[in-house]
Amino acid sequence: MPRQKLSEFRAKTIIYGALGLPYRGWSIDTSADLKLQLKAVHERTSHVVVKVDEGVKRRFKQGLVLLDVAPADVEEAVHKLQSRGYRWLIVEPMWEYAKTEERYFSLALERGGWLCRYSQSGGVDIESAASQVKSMLLRPGEDPKEVASATGFSQAQIVALEAVCADNAFAFLELNPYIVAANSVQLLDAAVEVDDTAAFFVDDWQFDDLRFHVGHQLTPQEKLIQELDATSPASLKLNVLNPEGSIFLLLSGGGASVVVADEIYNQGYGPQLANYGEYSGNPNSEETYLYTKAVLELLINSPAKQKVLFIGGAVANFTDIAKTFAGVLRAIDEVAGKLKTQQVKVFVRRGGPHQEEGLRAMETMLEKHELLGAVHSPDTPLTEAVDEALKEIAHG
Amino acid sequence: MDNLRDLEPHIICLGSHPGIIQSMLDYHYCLGQEKSPVEAIVGTNRKQERYFWGHHEIVIPVYRDLTAVPVHLRSKANVMLLVQSARRVLSGMQAASDALPNLALVNIFAEQVPEAHALLIGSLAREHKVLVAGPASVGLLLPGSLKLGAIGGTEYPQLVSAGIFAPGNTAVVSTSGGMVNELIHVVTRSGSGISFALALGGDRYPITDPAEAMLLAQADKQTERIVYFGELGGEDEYRIAELLKDGSVSKPVIAYIAGSVAELFPEPPQFGHAKAMASSQSETAAAKKAVLREAGAQVVDVFKDIGSLLGDNTSSVESQSHRPIQARRRRLIMSRLSGETNGEVQLLGKDLLATVNESSIASLYLSLLLGMTVDQPKIVAFTDYILRLLVDHGPYVSGAVNTAIAARAGKDLPSSLAAGLLTIGPRFGGAVNAAAAAWLSGVDNGTSAKSFVSSFTAQGGIIPGIGHKKYRIDVPDPRVTAIVDNFAGNTNNDRYLHFGRQVETVTTAKKGNLILNVDGAIAAVMLDLLESELGYTPEQLQELVDIEFFNALFIASRSVGLMAHYLDQRRHDEGLFRLSEEDVSYIP
């Protein structure tokens, strides 16, 4: 989905290029041969920094930045971060400077131009020094004189940064900290979010340069849906919240899916919510089959005693209910025996083109396998159907 | 909204999405309107698309791009449905703002339009004063007046159950397409009607943002209250709060902001919509709900409370009666030429016998081949002349030889005729069509006759319509002279014939027998007549070339000649034709 984090290595390569400055850094893929990748680092004599490059926030505080590493110890440092489950690392020269030299700079895409935020005191504690951060909207074609004098960049460099952001579909660029020396600038940490819908129009980064950090290791099911989503014109999302949860969701529609999840959360069932996700944009029945299969695998694997599956959505405008349900039905049918043994109940509420056909087929199938909780048309309000499913949990 | 409600919609579809387009036609049919509001489809590879208008099928013309749409349609168009892919949305909007001077409303359907493109489209829309729903939007619904996009459903039963044929007092504004439809149902079930429903789209930079939508609702006479569906991510709701506080929006606002569940996630999650991700505290659902509540909106935490706040208005319900649509079936074949109505055969829109009684054979042939009634005397006379002229060219030519050989092998009439017809192609009989293609491209591209000739000779090709075995520039072909004498002098200044003559001047300077031959003259004069007498455009003429209309004229005439050769051979009954050793040069 649109805003994705760009690897720091790729971001810096692009930004240093725009500033007209050389960049020295190495991107390390710990899943590939390390010897070859670290050869150039080993040949150095001065110390380096080894950092995780996966778009993780607050890296320093989480111990994911290893400072002042001697070239001989780089391999050990790499293994240390790798053992914490990270694949992508970045190695850069170690710079000596005083903490007071750390500055902050960011550009964010806004209506009307780039919102520039900057401060003379940057660094890892920027959030507590927020009051010192100034901001100014840079409109296209305006001279960034004031920003240039306050940030240590030249006017031409500010203009070049705006241009490089536009050309590379950056939605957000943050340099924190960076230091300004006599004739040069060093970007110690850089974070960039790109608008990946513009990938087609951009040359300097590719899909491989994007970093998807979700705060936990992706389950095989989440990985599968991510890949499915990347290759389909429809939208398919899956997030696992609690693998041991009891409420499983199979939702349609970007808005309605959030409303359903909200309802569960607002009723105090948040901890039991196993997953959030949605499919929309009229996926074909093969896609809904694979999607349902993934959700059902999660459901069957959960040790929770009383489990429900809620299949639902709003009244679709153009997503064909009979067609999308055909895939859902096939997937349920395949594991119906297991679901019955686990006493799973399925609740359905959906409307849209060919809803009668889809809902009727669903009801018949669920009844046959003794999985039927309830099947509702849009005559039943969306959240009422959710509440009905929740009662099953409360009573269980 | 009032101005859009009063608009007589003339809709252009950029790209095609048959489900959505059909649902728009159905909605307007149900309203009792007389004709389809969808005027044209642009940018698909078809020539036309078929849809139902009620129970009858209609065709909607398809154009290559917006510049190919006839000027009168372009100046009439005031509404556009943009259903092309995300990558093409920006260029589509740019083309539309150039080509459609009276554009007032657009729905952009595609998801995943780049943010920077959306911002550019936003400036473009403001500059041209166009209201845009989208990107990633199911459109705008003005009950009783207009349905633009998938909004309200794409199937007839959905339109009926939504209760959207008559207007009411409640506006629905939503960042979600599914939820706009859900809310329409919530509102109409409470007994209120919809004044308008607008899907803004779930992108970060909707062209019409939530605050602008609120101002539209405030200004709309029909609207008395607003139901708003928003979600976490972005800070649009802060602007709504400002409008509520300073009184710019004074109509009651009922709001639901989705996304409290985000608090469950360890890192800010990206929900289904592009915008739906809160990267700072101010973008969370809780923060936005608080600021709207403080500004005076009725913010509900539980979705079903929207229904309670709307109250029960079933006593004030407007009649949702409409012109119904019964079951209908797509036809397998389409014909403009002939058909049966109630068992009576019709030809070209009239009773078969009436058409036949009124038409000469030439006018009937030409009408059928062009797919419309043609009775302009000059072009009919020319058709009559060429049908006679092309009927036979002796037993020597390839087609006649093949027919004769087949006849002597004992084959039947259809087989022998087919043997001759199957010979027609680039070297035999196809010259009229090829010459028409050549004159058309030469005149259209504004090429000089000289460079036209050199482009042909550069490829080592012969120029269709040029050259004769016997006749020369000083001994002209009497058939060409007859054609020119009797049928030139047309209102387009004979521009195709003129071009053919210029080419002839170039080629005969090299060799005396490279004259404009009878095929070339027929092609040129027929093009001139179609343009002058029947008003064909160069595009339409090109279509005639592409579908081999000029070959059809030749075949219509020559078929008689070939059948005559078959009958002639059968009367002679000479037995199997075979070449002898002397006829074949064997080179081992």
Coordinates of C-alpha atoms in Angstrom, one line a residue, chain A residues 1-3 5 56-57 109-112 171 195 197-198 200-201 213-216 235 237 239 241 253-256 258-259 261-263 265-267 270-271 273 276 278 280-281 313-318 349 351-354 378-384 387, chain B residues 17 20 87 109 111-117 119 138 150-155 158 176-182 185 189 204-207 209 229 231-232 236 256-267 269-274 279 289 301-304:
Chain A
M1 CA 0.0 0.0 0.0
P2 CA 1.1 3.5 -1.0
R3 CA 3.6 4.8 1.6
K5 CA 9.8 2.8 3.7
V56 CA 12.5 0.2 12.1
K57 CA 11.7 3.2 14.2
L109 CA 4.6 16.1 0.8
E110 CA 1.6 18.3 1.5
R111 CA -1.1 20.1 -0.5
G112 CA 0.7 23.2 -1.8
A171 CA 6.4 11.4 0.4
D195 CA 4.7 6.5 -2.6
T197 CA 2.0 3.6 -6.5
A198 CA 4.4 5.8 -8.4
F200 CA 6.2 2.9 -12.6
F201 CA 7.3 6.5 -13.0
H213 CA 8.6 -3.7 9.0
V214 CA 5.5 -4.8 10.9
G215 CA 6.9 -5.2 14.4
H216 CA 6.8 -9.0 14.3
S235 CA -6.7 -5.4 -2.7
K237 CA -4.6 -7.5 3.3
N239 CA -2.5 -8.9 9.7
L241 CA -2.9 -9.7 15.9
G253 CA -13.9 -3.4 1.9
G254 CA -11.3 -0.9 3.2
G255 CA -13.9 1.0 5.3
A256 CA -16.3 -1.7 6.5
V258 CA -12.2 -1.2 10.0
V259 CA -15.8 -0.6 11.2
A261 CA -12.8 -4.5 13.8
D262 CA -13.6 -1.3 15.7
E263 CA -16.9 -2.8 16.9
Y265 CA -12.5 -3.6 19.9
N266 CA -15.1 -1.2 21.3
Q267 CA -17.0 -4.0 22.9
G270 CA -9.7 -6.6 21.4
P271 CA -7.5 -9.2 23.1
L273 CA -9.3 -10.6 18.0
Y276 CA -7.5 -7.9 10.8
E278 CA -9.8 -7.2 4.0
S280 CA -11.8 -5.5 -2.0
G281 CA -11.8 -4.3 -5.6
G313 CA -18.7 -6.4 4.7
A314 CA -20.8 -3.4 3.7
V315 CA -23.1 -3.3 0.7
A316 CA -20.6 -3.6 -2.2
N317 CA -21.0 -1.3 -5.1
F318 CA -19.4 -3.5 -7.8
R349 CA -23.3 -10.4 6.8
G351 CA -24.6 -7.2 0.5
G352 CA -23.9 -6.2 -3.1
P353 CA -24.3 -7.5 -6.7
H354 CA -25.7 -11.1 -6.8
P378 CA -28.0 -5.9 4.5
D379 CA -31.4 -5.9 6.2
T380 CA -29.5 -6.5 9.4
P381 CA -27.2 -3.6 10.2
L382 CA -23.5 -4.4 9.9
T383 CA -22.5 -4.1 13.5
E384 CA -25.6 -5.9 14.8
D387 CA -22.6 -8.3 18.1
Chain B
H17 CA -16.2 -0.5 -17.1
I20 CA -20.6 0.6 -13.9
R87 CA -1.1 5.2 -14.3
F109 CA -12.4 5.2 -10.0
E111 CA -7.1 3.0 -6.8
Q112 CA -3.3 3.5 -6.4
V113 CA -3.1 6.9 -8.2
P114 CA 0.3 8.4 -7.2
E115 CA -0.1 11.0 -4.5
A116 CA 1.9 13.6 -6.5
H117 CA -0.5 13.0 -9.5
L119 CA -2.0 16.9 -6.1
V138 CA -17.2 5.0 -6.4
A150 CA -20.7 2.5 -9.1
I151 CA -22.2 4.3 -6.1
G152 CA -25.6 2.9 -5.0
G153 CA -24.8 -0.5 -6.7
T154 CA -24.2 -2.0 -10.1
E155 CA -27.3 -4.3 -10.3
Q158 CA -29.5 -3.0 -5.6
S176 CA -15.0 4.6 1.9
G177 CA -16.9 3.3 -1.1
G178 CA -18.4 0.3 0.7
M179 CA -19.5 2.5 3.6
V180 CA -21.1 5.1 1.5
N181 CA -23.4 2.5 0.2
E182 CA -23.9 1.1 3.7
H185 CA -29.0 2.1 3.3
R189 CA -34.1 2.7 6.1
R204 CA -4.3 10.5 1.2
Y205 CA -5.1 13.5 -1.1
P206 CA -8.7 13.2 -2.3
I207 CA -9.3 15.9 -4.9
D209 CA -11.4 16.7 0.5
F229 CA -17.7 8.6 7.5
E231 CA -11.1 7.1 9.2
L232 CA -7.8 7.4 10.9
D236 CA -8.6 16.4 7.2
Y256 CA -18.1 8.2 12.6
I257 CA -14.3 7.9 12.5
A258 CA -13.1 4.4 12.0
G259 CA -9.9 3.0 13.2
S260 CA -9.9 2.8 17.1
V261 CA -8.8 -0.8 16.6
A262 CA -5.4 0.5 15.5
E263 CA -4.6 0.8 19.2
L264 CA -4.3 -3.0 19.3
F265 CA -1.4 -3.0 16.9
P266 CA 2.3 -2.9 18.0
E267 CA 3.2 -0.6 15.1
P269 CA -1.0 -0.5 10.8
Q270 CA -1.8 0.3 7.3
F271 CA -5.5 -0.5 6.8
G272 CA -7.2 -1.1 3.4
H273 CA -7.3 2.5 2.3
A274 CA -4.1 4.3 1.4
S279 CA 1.7 7.9 12.0
K289 CA -13.2 12.1 17.2
D301 CA -18.4 5.5 18.8
V302 CA -20.7 2.7 17.8
F303 CA -21.7 2.5 14.2
K304 CA -25.3 1.6 14.8

